XYZ file of C-alpha atoms in Angstrom:
587
model
C 0.000 0.000 0.000
C 2.875 2.353 0.849
C 4.557 1.594 -2.501
C 1.321 2.281 -4.349
C 0.878 5.609 -2.604
C 4.452 6.629 -3.452
C 3.997 5.552 -7.070
C 0.815 7.590 -7.528
C 2.254 10.608 -5.734
C 5.306 10.411 -8.007
C 2.967 10.596 -10.993
C 0.998 13.455 -9.353
C -2.210 11.409 -9.593
C -3.893 12.649 -6.347
C -3.139 16.275 -7.252
C -4.517 15.952 -10.784
C -7.527 13.961 -9.604
C -8.431 16.770 -7.235
C -7.984 19.326 -10.057
C -10.231 17.269 -12.355
C -12.997 16.878 -9.786
C -12.918 20.573 -8.923
C -13.000 21.569 -12.592
C -15.840 19.230 -13.566
C -18.177 19.672 -10.608
C -19.490 23.115 -11.676
C -20.139 21.722 -15.184
C -21.951 18.590 -13.929
C -21.487 16.812 -17.309
C -23.961 14.093 -18.272
C -21.091 11.716 -19.083
C -18.855 12.281 -16.061
C -16.494 9.420 -16.765
C -16.185 10.482 -20.393
C -15.154 13.968 -19.278
C -12.696 12.484 -16.777
C -11.214 10.377 -19.583
C -10.860 13.476 -21.761
C -9.272 15.392 -18.900
C -6.670 12.763 -18.124
C -5.939 12.060 -21.797
C -4.129 15.422 -21.858
C -1.514 13.899 -19.559
C -1.105 10.623 -21.469
C 2.017 9.901 -23.511
C 2.064 10.868 -27.169
C 1.205 8.002 -29.552
C 4.158 6.205 -31.103
C 4.358 3.941 -34.140
C 4.230 0.277 -33.178
C 3.626 -1.467 -36.507
C 3.536 -0.860 -40.260
C 1.537 -3.234 -42.437
C 2.049 -3.452 -46.197
C -0.505 -5.023 -48.521
C -0.771 -5.645 -52.237
C -4.034 -4.131 -53.507
C -5.497 -2.945 -56.819
C -5.718 0.630 -58.066
C -8.490 2.246 -60.121
C -7.453 0.558 -63.378
C -6.937 -2.886 -61.884
C -3.153 -2.672 -61.596
C -1.343 -3.900 -58.462
C -0.227 -1.232 -56.038
C 0.735 -0.794 -52.379
C -1.325 -0.059 -49.294
C 0.485 0.993 -46.106
C -1.316 0.814 -42.761
C -0.062 2.569 -39.627
C -0.675 1.184 -36.140
C 0.278 3.186 -33.063
C 0.483 2.569 -29.337
C -2.195 4.854 -27.885
C -2.777 4.820 -24.126
C -1.018 1.451 -23.786
C -3.100 -0.172 -26.551
C -2.223 -0.953 -30.154
C -4.613 0.941 -32.418
C -5.006 1.143 -36.185
C -4.702 4.824 -37.091
C -4.989 5.053 -40.883
C -3.784 3.683 -44.198
C -2.910 5.050 -47.619
C -2.937 3.511 -51.094
C -0.294 4.602 -53.569
C -1.255 5.488 -57.122
C 0.563 3.537 -59.809
C 2.457 5.414 -62.494
C 3.857 4.161 -65.774
C 6.251 5.884 -68.167
C 5.052 3.698 -71.037
C 3.174 5.741 -73.706
C -0.326 4.638 -74.669
C 0.787 3.640 -78.174
C 3.556 1.330 -76.907
C 4.032 -2.158 -78.316
C 2.237 -5.065 -76.631
C 5.549 -6.618 -75.547
C 6.609 -3.348 -73.888
C 3.331 -3.129 -71.968
C 3.654 -6.726 -70.788
C 7.222 -6.152 -69.599
C 6.100 -3.011 -67.736
C 3.279 -4.895 -65.998
C 5.665 -7.672 -64.961
C 8.121 -5.103 -63.578
C 5.344 -3.273 -61.729
C 4.146 -6.512 -60.126
C 7.661 -7.323 -58.910
C 8.091 -3.785 -57.562
C 4.862 -3.992 -55.531
C 5.870 -7.377 -54.078
C 9.240 -5.943 -53.046
C 7.562 -2.855 -51.556
C 5.254 -5.024 -49.435
C 8.299 -6.927 -48.174
C 10.152 -3.691 -47.306
C 7.184 -2.299 -45.363
C 6.461 -5.465 -43.392
C 10.074 -6.135 -42.503
C 12.725 -3.403 -42.770
C 10.565 -0.276 -42.449
C 8.426 -1.829 -39.734
C 11.539 -2.272 -37.584
C 13.140 1.022 -38.662
C 10.230 3.311 -37.753
C 8.997 1.580 -34.631
C 8.670 3.836 -31.538
C 8.889 7.049 -33.580
C 6.168 9.680 -33.172
C 3.962 9.932 -36.271
C 4.037 13.711 -35.886
C 7.822 13.788 -36.438
C 7.618 13.836 -40.235
C 11.095 15.283 -40.801
C 12.791 12.527 -38.817
C 10.697 9.820 -40.466
C 11.462 11.095 -43.976
C 15.151 11.444 -43.172
C 15.310 7.799 -42.113
C 13.296 6.704 -45.151
C 15.649 8.670 -47.415
C 18.732 7.057 -45.864
C 17.177 3.607 -46.189
C 16.399 4.205 -49.863
C 19.893 5.582 -50.546
C 21.369 2.383 -49.082
C 19.133 0.288 -51.336
C 20.292 2.293 -54.370
C 23.925 1.681 -53.445
C 23.240 -2.037 -53.022
C 21.687 -2.102 -56.482
C 24.703 -0.308 -57.990
C 27.096 -2.805 -56.418
C 25.104 -5.733 -57.780
C 25.005 -4.172 -61.263
C 28.751 -3.503 -61.168
C 29.426 -7.079 -60.149
C 27.175 -8.405 -62.931
C 28.904 -6.160 -65.492
C 32.297 -7.447 -64.350
C 31.150 -11.046 -64.736
C 29.741 -10.263 -68.203
C 33.038 -8.685 -69.286
C 34.973 -11.694 -68.023
C 32.672 -14.025 -69.965
C 33.069 -11.875 -73.085
C 36.859 -11.961 -72.785
C 36.790 -15.776 -72.872
C 34.559 -15.843 -75.962
C 36.566 -16.267 -79.229
C 36.341 -13.227 -81.484
C 34.706 -13.886 -84.864
C 35.529 -11.197 -87.450
C 32.446 -9.561 -88.921
C 32.179 -9.119 -92.722
C 33.250 -5.746 -94.011
C 30.384 -3.464 -95.023
C 29.848 -2.901 -98.736
C 31.378 0.324 -99.998
C 28.482 0.855 -102.417
C 26.084 1.560 -99.546
C 27.895 4.757 -98.566
C 26.338 6.992 -101.155
C 22.794 7.476 -102.274
C 21.551 5.795 -105.421
C 21.347 7.736 -108.694
C 18.502 10.225 -108.780
C 17.808 9.905 -104.994
C 18.265 12.542 -102.316
C 19.249 11.853 -98.764
C 16.487 12.602 -96.241
C 17.983 14.977 -93.711
C 16.116 16.791 -90.915
C 16.090 20.578 -91.120
C 17.933 20.784 -87.813
C 19.349 17.981 -85.722
C 17.117 17.455 -82.693
C 18.457 16.567 -79.249
C 18.050 12.849 -78.588
C 15.490 11.715 -76.026
C 16.808 11.539 -72.496
C 16.676 8.026 -71.020
C 13.751 7.274 -68.739
C 14.394 7.779 -65.058
C 15.271 4.369 -63.558
C 12.819 3.235 -60.883
C 14.214 1.067 -58.107
C 12.178 -2.056 -57.511
C 10.236 -1.534 -54.263
C 10.464 2.268 -54.226
C 6.684 2.519 -53.664
C 7.349 1.564 -50.047
C 9.135 4.869 -49.366
C 6.378 7.111 -50.715
C 3.643 4.983 -49.184
C 5.207 4.951 -45.716
C 5.888 8.707 -45.747
C 2.333 9.641 -46.756
C 0.738 7.125 -44.388
C 2.716 8.529 -41.464
C 1.707 12.085 -42.442
C -1.928 10.976 -42.305
C -1.302 9.307 -38.952
C 0.317 12.494 -37.640
C -2.761 14.501 -38.613
C -5.089 11.896 -37.079
C -3.381 11.762 -33.691
C -3.180 15.586 -33.667
C -6.942 15.760 -34.353
C -6.524 18.100 -37.336
C -7.198 17.671 -41.062
C -4.324 16.432 -43.194
C -4.169 19.705 -45.168
C -3.674 21.650 -41.908
C -0.949 19.222 -40.848
C 0.837 19.672 -44.206
C 0.503 23.474 -43.992
C 2.020 23.419 -40.502
C 4.944 21.323 -41.752
C 5.545 23.713 -44.655
C 5.276 26.909 -42.602
C 7.335 25.857 -39.558
C 4.300 25.003 -37.396
C 2.575 28.340 -38.076
C -0.791 27.843 -39.750
C -1.557 30.518 -42.395
C -4.436 32.823 -41.532
C -6.031 32.136 -44.923
C -5.772 29.177 -47.296
C -6.364 29.250 -51.060
C -7.925 26.252 -52.753
C -6.166 25.060 -55.900
C -8.148 25.622 -59.085
C -9.309 22.306 -60.552
C -8.202 21.348 -64.053
C -11.074 19.028 -64.936
C -10.543 16.733 -67.907
C -13.574 16.799 -70.205
C -12.243 14.895 -73.220
C -9.524 12.303 -73.654
C -8.399 12.325 -77.293
C -6.670 9.008 -77.745
C -3.685 9.220 -80.051
C -4.387 5.696 -81.270
C -7.964 6.499 -82.252
C -9.047 6.104 -85.911
C -9.236 9.877 -86.321
C -6.244 11.966 -87.424
C -5.624 14.382 -84.538
C -2.614 13.429 -82.433
C -1.657 16.806 -80.935
C -4.223 16.776 -78.119
C -4.291 14.157 -75.380
C -6.596 15.896 -72.888
C -8.958 18.859 -73.077
C -9.429 20.332 -69.593
C -11.794 22.961 -68.213
C -10.686 25.602 -65.703
C -13.492 27.550 -63.985
C -13.039 31.308 -63.432
C -11.644 32.340 -60.055
C -14.794 34.304 -59.209
C -16.721 31.047 -58.790
C -16.503 28.829 -55.751
C -15.162 25.345 -56.358
C -18.680 23.966 -55.989
C -20.087 26.415 -58.538
C -17.233 25.700 -60.946
C -17.732 21.931 -60.804
C -21.492 22.315 -61.272
C -20.848 24.440 -64.368
C -18.408 21.856 -65.722
C -20.997 19.123 -65.174
C -23.454 21.116 -67.302
C -20.870 21.349 -70.097
C -20.135 17.627 -69.770
C -23.834 16.765 -70.129
C -24.133 18.909 -73.249
C -20.942 17.423 -74.712
C -22.297 13.926 -74.073
C -25.479 14.885 -75.905
C -23.514 16.221 -78.874
C -21.499 13.012 -79.120
C -24.541 10.794 -78.541
C -25.315 9.981 -82.180
C -22.272 9.701 -84.505
C -22.684 11.562 -87.767
C -25.455 13.878 -86.525
C -23.160 16.745 -85.505
C -23.724 19.788 -87.754
C -20.579 20.294 -89.817
C -20.848 24.080 -89.468
C -20.273 23.654 -85.771
C -17.066 21.717 -86.304
C -15.033 24.423 -88.010
C -14.639 25.806 -91.482
C -11.499 24.003 -92.606
C -11.163 22.688 -96.156
C -11.736 19.214 -94.832
C -14.911 20.401 -93.124
C -16.217 21.895 -96.379
C -15.428 18.648 -98.155
C -17.481 16.770 -95.577
C -20.433 19.128 -95.969
C -20.600 18.300 -99.666
C -22.005 14.905 -98.774
C -18.984 12.877 -99.856
C -18.012 11.978 -96.337
C -19.640 12.366 -92.918
C -18.016 13.804 -89.786
C -15.380 11.655 -88.077
C -16.712 8.794 -85.970
C -16.912 10.325 -82.513
C -16.504 7.763 -79.781
C -18.456 7.854 -76.562
C -17.068 5.918 -73.649
C -15.434 6.735 -70.340
C -11.644 6.839 -70.308
C -9.512 5.634 -67.398
C -9.042 9.377 -66.748
C -12.727 9.632 -65.824
C -13.832 11.572 -68.907
C -15.346 11.100 -72.348
C -13.152 9.558 -75.034
C -13.381 11.018 -78.517
C -11.346 11.938 -81.573
C -11.219 14.640 -84.235
C -9.436 15.265 -87.513
C -7.839 18.561 -86.464
C -7.487 20.717 -83.368
C -9.728 23.531 -84.600
C -12.561 21.066 -85.126
C -12.182 20.009 -81.508
C -12.129 23.591 -80.206
C -15.199 24.533 -82.249
C -16.953 21.527 -80.724
C -16.105 22.875 -77.271
C -17.456 26.293 -78.238
C -20.673 24.712 -79.482
C -21.228 22.817 -76.230
C -20.753 26.010 -74.193
C -22.853 28.182 -76.522
C -25.742 25.716 -76.344
C -26.052 26.219 -72.577
C -25.447 29.962 -72.604
C -21.781 29.991 -71.576
C -18.909 31.776 -73.271
C -15.405 30.364 -73.370
C -12.892 32.943 -72.202
C -15.353 34.491 -69.727
C -17.450 31.755 -68.117
C -14.903 28.962 -68.579
C -11.306 28.506 -69.776
C -9.477 25.676 -71.505
C -6.214 23.868 -70.859
C -4.745 21.390 -73.321
C -2.415 18.528 -72.509
C -0.386 17.996 -75.680
C 1.894 15.196 -74.373
C 4.380 16.190 -77.082
C 6.923 13.557 -76.033
C 4.561 10.958 -77.542
C 4.458 12.768 -80.916
C 8.125 12.848 -81.918
C 9.145 10.840 -84.983
C 12.888 10.480 -84.428
C 13.505 9.291 -87.977
C 12.137 12.550 -89.367
C 13.194 14.724 -86.427
C 9.686 16.211 -86.263
C 6.444 16.015 -84.293
C 3.513 14.223 -85.923
C 0.595 16.477 -84.963
C -1.862 14.866 -87.410
C -1.605 11.534 -89.176
C 0.975 12.217 -91.884
C 1.509 15.883 -90.901
C 4.840 16.759 -89.268
C 6.274 19.919 -87.733
C 9.742 20.835 -86.473
C 10.156 22.167 -82.906
C 10.367 25.752 -84.225
C 7.222 25.227 -86.296
C 5.472 23.885 -83.204
C 6.133 27.170 -81.389
C 4.671 29.147 -84.299
C 1.651 26.852 -84.377
C 0.929 27.346 -80.653
C 1.225 31.121 -80.980
C -1.248 31.086 -83.874
C -3.599 28.732 -82.014
C -3.759 30.819 -78.818
C -4.204 34.006 -80.847
C -7.195 32.473 -82.621
C -8.596 30.826 -79.464
C -7.641 33.135 -76.555
C -9.693 31.083 -74.079
C -6.785 28.572 -73.986
C -4.878 29.646 -70.863
C -2.674 26.599 -70.284
C -0.639 24.204 -72.418
C 0.821 21.134 -70.754
C 3.877 19.520 -72.363
C 3.639 21.462 -75.640
C 7.201 20.284 -76.400
C 9.649 17.602 -75.291
C 11.893 18.580 -72.413
C 14.919 18.160 -74.700
C 13.782 21.098 -76.892
C 14.989 23.653 -74.376
C 15.487 26.538 -76.787
C 11.943 26.170 -78.091
C 10.614 26.108 -74.506
C 12.342 29.441 -73.959
C 10.891 30.788 -77.209
C 7.326 29.742 -76.447
C 7.525 31.112 -72.901
C 8.662 34.497 -74.177
C 5.928 34.485 -76.831
C 2.992 33.239 -74.727
C 4.010 33.346 -71.054
C 2.164 36.618 -70.345
C -1.228 35.141 -71.311
C -0.892 31.352 -71.127
C 0.645 28.927 -68.636
C 3.323 26.717 -70.243
C 3.453 23.734 -67.930
C 5.899 20.836 -67.805
C 4.523 17.456 -66.731
C 6.388 14.625 -68.442
C 8.716 17.348 -69.730
C 9.690 18.187 -66.152
C 12.778 16.723 -64.567
C 12.251 13.828 -62.179
C 11.609 14.906 -58.586
C 14.710 13.168 -57.228
C 16.942 15.126 -59.643
C 15.102 18.396 -59.026
C 16.124 18.052 -55.383
C 19.689 16.841 -55.725
C 21.064 18.325 -58.958
C 20.823 22.113 -59.079
C 22.119 22.301 -62.670
C 19.776 19.719 -64.111
C 18.628 20.163 -67.705
C 15.134 21.518 -66.969
C 13.260 23.558 -69.604
C 12.092 27.101 -68.956
C 8.392 26.937 -68.079
C 5.587 28.610 -66.116
C 5.157 25.739 -63.706
C 5.567 22.050 -63.003
C 3.139 19.176 -62.418
C 4.229 17.195 -59.361
C 3.025 13.630 -58.861
C 3.273 11.678 -55.639
C 4.816 8.431 -56.892
C 7.540 5.889 -56.089
C 10.115 7.126 -53.540
C 8.689 10.655 -53.300
C 8.299 11.720 -49.666
C 6.075 14.362 -48.091
C 9.176 16.368 -47.150
C 10.239 16.322 -50.820
C 6.966 17.961 -51.838
C 7.305 20.571 -49.099
C 10.855 21.402 -50.183
C 10.063 21.503 -53.905
C 6.972 23.687 -53.581
C 9.022 26.116 -51.494
C 11.632 26.241 -54.278
C 8.980 26.744 -56.966
C 7.254 29.464 -54.924
C 10.558 31.287 -54.562
C 11.137 31.133 -58.323
C 7.615 32.425 -59.131
C 6.713 29.134 -60.729
C 3.269 27.669 -60.185
C 2.791 24.236 -58.660
C 0.251 21.804 -60.068
C -0.408 18.574 -58.208
C -1.453 15.880 -60.645
C -2.838 12.394 -60.226
C -1.121 9.524 -62.056
C -2.944 7.439 -64.655
C -3.398 4.519 -62.267
C -5.288 6.438 -59.600
C -6.453 4.925 -56.302
C -9.390 5.705 -54.029
C -7.089 7.519 -51.582
C -7.926 11.247 -51.468
C -4.747 12.432 -49.711
C -3.533 14.174 -52.874
C -6.199 16.866 -52.407
C -5.053 17.596 -48.847
C -1.470 17.756 -50.083
C -2.424 20.274 -52.777
C -4.347 22.481 -50.320
C -1.725 22.311 -47.581
C 1.140 23.025 -49.974
C -0.659 25.955 -51.616
C -0.686 24.521 -55.150
C -2.124 26.819 -57.832
C -3.908 24.033 -59.725
C -4.882 20.435 -59.112
C -5.206 17.985 -62.017
C -7.402 15.045 -61.060
C -8.912 13.844 -64.338
C -12.618 13.847 -65.150
C -15.839 13.843 -63.154
C -16.471 10.119 -63.588
C -14.981 6.968 -62.001
C -15.132 6.623 -58.242
C -11.407 6.986 -57.557
C -11.425 10.440 -59.185
C -14.835 11.683 -57.984
C -13.726 10.862 -54.412
C -11.012 13.509 -54.729
C -13.371 16.149 -56.083
C -15.724 15.416 -53.172
C -12.810 15.905 -50.785
C -11.983 19.242 -52.443
C -15.589 20.371 -51.964
C -15.563 19.273 -48.318
C -12.364 21.257 -47.640
C -13.864 24.332 -49.321
C -16.953 24.064 -47.109
C -14.811 23.679 -43.981
C -12.561 26.648 -44.826
C -15.574 28.826 -45.663
C -17.200 27.888 -42.360
C -14.010 28.835 -40.482
C -13.657 32.018 -42.595
C -10.140 31.078 -43.631
C -10.825 30.648 -47.358
C -9.013 33.047 -49.699
C -9.994 33.604 -53.329
C -7.623 32.190 -55.936
C -5.865 34.374 -58.506
C -4.620 33.861 -62.054
C -1.242 35.542 -62.495
C 0.815 34.994 -65.608
C 4.582 35.503 -65.782
C 6.263 37.647 -68.419
C 9.524 36.036 -69.489
C 12.497 38.224 -70.548
C 12.894 38.821 -74.266
C 16.665 38.411 -74.248
C 17.831 34.862 -74.762
C 19.471 33.485 -71.675
C 22.813 31.694 -71.630
C 22.605 27.932 -71.874
C 23.507 27.417 -68.225
C 20.670 29.694 -67.046
C 17.798 27.992 -68.838
C 17.201 25.681 -65.880
C 15.455 28.409 -63.939
C 13.049 26.120 -62.129
C 15.644 25.840 -59.373
C 17.784 28.399 -57.509
C 21.587 28.245 -57.585
C 23.145 25.592 -55.361
C 23.641 26.488 -51.723
C 27.156 26.656 -50.373
C 28.034 24.177 -47.660
């Protein structure tokens, strides 16, 4: 009994019990023991991570991906706090060969299996007993773990290369036949096909370490756990991390870039230049009002595409091809009507003006005007258009343009259709001079955004002189080994360089809506989530609406702004074109 009394006195239990009883008696709460539990919970130890669980699950397109679950010790009991599902991302273009797609799927499956193993074994032991609110420490340890895995991989590759060289040295050398001299020149009456200007070769795809999903999944899951145990929304938790634990007085919602049409580049129609047509509501509207307006446009567009061949040709543009169709020789192109994996209508056109006139028709029919009541963004995905044999982009079937001609085409297009306020990936990232040219020509009235043309996140962080094109902003995707701290650091860099941040969802989206909280907490200018169909995408729009309602209720919602950047007319030296990042810091 004496030991018990000393133990409780050492923990100040009698003193705090008396304080609790004195504080609660005047209130006379209906649930006295509930109030006592709440009172004493303020003195309990902070939750700590006790277990990570990794699972192999499916994403929104049926591809394998990773789920990470966080369990914490809360008041002496193990408790499941939250989980997150990573979105899958592939660098394989949609027109890739069947063998390439199969190899990518096999590699993805192996990567998910490795990620599950990392989470359940190494990361489970590594992060145990850490506080879920200590995001910086968690991400530092995850980064060190991943760096060690990269070094292990390099050692294995070096060893395998050494063994291959040794095997090659033992192989007898068989002389190859000399090439025929006659093949050196062109045949009589033939001209050599030479590109107007040599184009920079495509940069190799960023290597993805098998299992890297585990790093991004663990980091995001722990951020969600930190918000949960702190009893605040995830976007507030992210904002606190970004602003050194000082929550901004007002928060701006990112403007949604809502995909209305997915123009497949493998469709039977001729247009290849456009991959996605996106709608951006004006800043004067609330997010709810903007989405409702976009839904009206989507319904009208669905009606227009309902019956193939019934679309009035006059509404599809006045090109020569359009006039030929109106003569009765040939009907309009076969519009498709199905839902893409991006959550939007799939269609095709024979040229870009036909597509833009179709958009104008849909808006006119419901009393809206493009350029005032709604704006357009176009995802060109130019890296999928390059014909390396010709050194040109194939914008229509059989129609090619050089990088310089592409710049002229975009200038002409935005002059004719000024309601286009954003172009995503209008050029490959290797065409750096043309990126500079298009930014100087259009930057003051149109956002020139790099998505696949942007440098990989890992290189943006580590290599300050990386070959990044001049642009208005960058689309960031939370994939692979990306950590929450990486996003916080990168958005701070982009903010300092007056570049806009767009958070985008990968093609293989999951039902996890954390991306929306990340975008709000980080202060992204836009958020690119796909269309207003498919549950995994609609879930995110619903989360965006819920955050808007909560911020409006708390009177902390600030109206968004559209500010374009005027780029200098003078051409910059080659080593200054990578202006997405500041100069390297001195140690």
